[in-house]
């Protein structure tokens, strides 16, 4: 009996060695959030009730202003955009428009919530994106500009996806 099991395992192993493996790692595929995040920020709770605002399972909220016509950016892409970023109280903390030039950066080089929001906007599209603090700068904030545990708000237009 033992010899029969060993023989079976030997033949099974030989047949698997010759089998083609068709697995390819794709860095653009992200795992979906298994459970929706429970939003506790009063600002985001109220904002999510506004008409046209979609809340993604991660807690990122998006409102499409112009649909766009092209593809959606992926994590391996570089995007050229215009944006204005502000805090919930209306304080602008950054703006490519104020600098007078589009911003170009890799999708993988920004805070997770910004990348997730952009991945839902087509090239040529314009949207407003609300990012919960845990997908922004979190408990540390960012220098003197963005306080800890702060929701971020962006209005973005995607001009090019490379």
XYZ file of C-alpha atoms in Angstrom:
162
model
C 0.000 0.000 0.000
C 2.802 2.353 0.932
C 4.552 1.623 -2.376
C 1.344 2.373 -4.311
C 0.951 5.785 -2.596
C 4.596 6.655 -3.282
C 4.234 5.618 -6.931
C 1.108 7.774 -7.261
C 2.864 10.781 -5.697
C 5.858 10.286 -7.993
C 3.693 10.280 -11.146
C 1.601 13.201 -9.887
C 4.766 15.207 -9.247
C 6.178 14.399 -12.693
C 2.945 15.425 -14.408
C 2.875 18.744 -12.521
C 6.465 19.560 -13.476
C 5.490 19.515 -17.140
C 2.292 21.529 -16.654
C 2.478 25.133 -17.825
C 2.047 27.710 -15.100
C 0.013 30.653 -16.320
C 0.212 32.869 -13.225
C 1.342 36.449 -13.763
C 1.767 39.020 -11.029
C -0.062 42.226 -11.874
C 0.931 45.161 -9.642
C -2.153 47.083 -10.802
C -4.583 44.640 -9.255
C -5.523 45.796 -5.785
C -7.412 43.749 -3.275
C -10.883 45.100 -2.702
C -11.689 46.217 0.790
C -13.237 43.153 2.391
C -15.381 45.114 4.801
C -16.536 48.656 4.241
C -14.875 51.131 6.570
C -17.207 52.608 9.154
C -17.078 56.359 8.720
C -17.028 58.244 12.017
C -15.987 61.706 10.796
C -19.122 63.908 11.020
C -17.945 65.905 7.993
C -17.756 62.764 5.812
C -21.029 61.381 7.184
C -22.902 64.523 6.127
C -20.960 64.845 2.875
C -21.887 61.283 1.883
C -25.570 62.278 1.962
C -25.105 64.916 -0.736
C -26.535 64.201 -4.173
C -23.981 62.753 -6.564
C -21.447 61.812 -3.875
C -20.392 58.152 -3.994
C -18.733 56.583 -0.955
C -16.293 53.803 -1.846
C -15.829 50.830 0.531
C -12.558 52.348 1.793
C -14.350 55.530 2.869
C -13.041 57.690 0.007
C -15.848 59.800 -1.447
C -16.051 61.013 -5.024
C -18.317 63.310 -6.988
C -17.817 63.374 -10.735
C -18.155 66.874 -12.181
C -17.212 65.963 -15.773
C -17.153 62.309 -16.833
C -14.151 62.379 -19.165
C -13.626 60.257 -22.241
C -10.518 58.154 -21.778
C -9.249 55.326 -19.657
C -8.986 55.242 -15.885
C -5.467 55.580 -14.426
C -3.869 52.525 -12.858
C -1.273 52.314 -10.097
C 1.540 51.809 -12.628
C 0.595 54.989 -14.547
C 1.824 58.538 -14.315
C -0.829 61.265 -14.456
C -0.815 64.907 -15.490
C -3.459 66.819 -13.560
C -4.613 70.133 -12.212
C -5.727 70.068 -8.598
C -6.676 72.163 -5.632
C -6.423 70.597 -2.178
C -8.100 72.019 0.896
C -9.119 71.166 4.427
C -12.770 70.758 5.459
C -12.743 74.321 6.826
C -11.939 75.653 3.339
C -8.224 76.349 3.898
C -6.347 75.666 0.632
C -3.105 73.801 1.360
C -1.889 73.163 -2.206
C -2.828 74.019 -5.776
C -1.223 73.327 -9.141
C -3.505 76.025 -10.548
C -1.963 78.667 -8.251
C 1.474 77.601 -9.495
C 0.259 77.975 -13.071
C 1.266 74.529 -14.307
C -0.104 71.001 -14.372
C 1.325 68.535 -11.861
C 2.763 65.248 -13.121
C 3.451 62.346 -10.785
C 3.235 58.539 -10.531
C 0.012 57.156 -9.081
C 2.130 55.117 -6.683
C 3.750 58.284 -5.318
C 0.737 59.848 -3.607
C -1.264 59.105 -0.451
C -3.468 55.999 -0.883
C -6.795 57.854 -0.808
C -5.708 60.256 -3.552
C -4.587 57.373 -5.776
C -7.845 55.514 -5.129
C -9.926 58.578 -5.919
C -7.989 59.291 -9.122
C -8.437 55.671 -10.213
C -12.175 56.431 -10.486
C -11.755 59.456 -12.779
C -11.323 59.033 -16.535
C -8.782 60.970 -18.550
C -10.396 64.298 -19.393
C -12.625 63.998 -16.344
C -13.019 66.325 -13.405
C -14.037 65.267 -9.899
C -14.073 66.247 -6.271
C -12.494 63.687 -3.939
C -12.814 63.503 -0.140
C -10.112 61.457 1.576
C -10.559 60.169 5.151
C -7.511 60.838 7.312
C -6.525 57.150 7.505
C -5.968 57.206 3.713
C -4.334 60.636 3.761
C -1.704 61.762 6.259
C -3.279 60.014 9.241
C -2.260 60.670 12.821
C 0.976 62.436 11.827
C -0.444 65.047 9.488
C 1.985 66.819 7.158
C 4.153 69.545 8.632
C 2.367 72.719 9.656
C 0.034 72.512 6.660
C -2.144 69.463 7.333
C -3.068 68.733 10.965
C -3.213 65.143 12.275
C -6.404 63.149 11.636
C -7.668 65.547 8.963
C -9.948 64.762 6.038
C -8.575 66.089 2.737
C -10.643 67.512 -0.118
C -9.389 67.736 -3.702
C -10.818 68.931 -6.971
C -8.907 67.329 -9.841
C -8.891 67.334 -13.633
C -6.924 64.602 -15.416
C -5.269 65.801 -18.636
C -3.044 62.878 -19.486
C -2.325 59.317 -18.382
C 1.113 57.956 -19.298
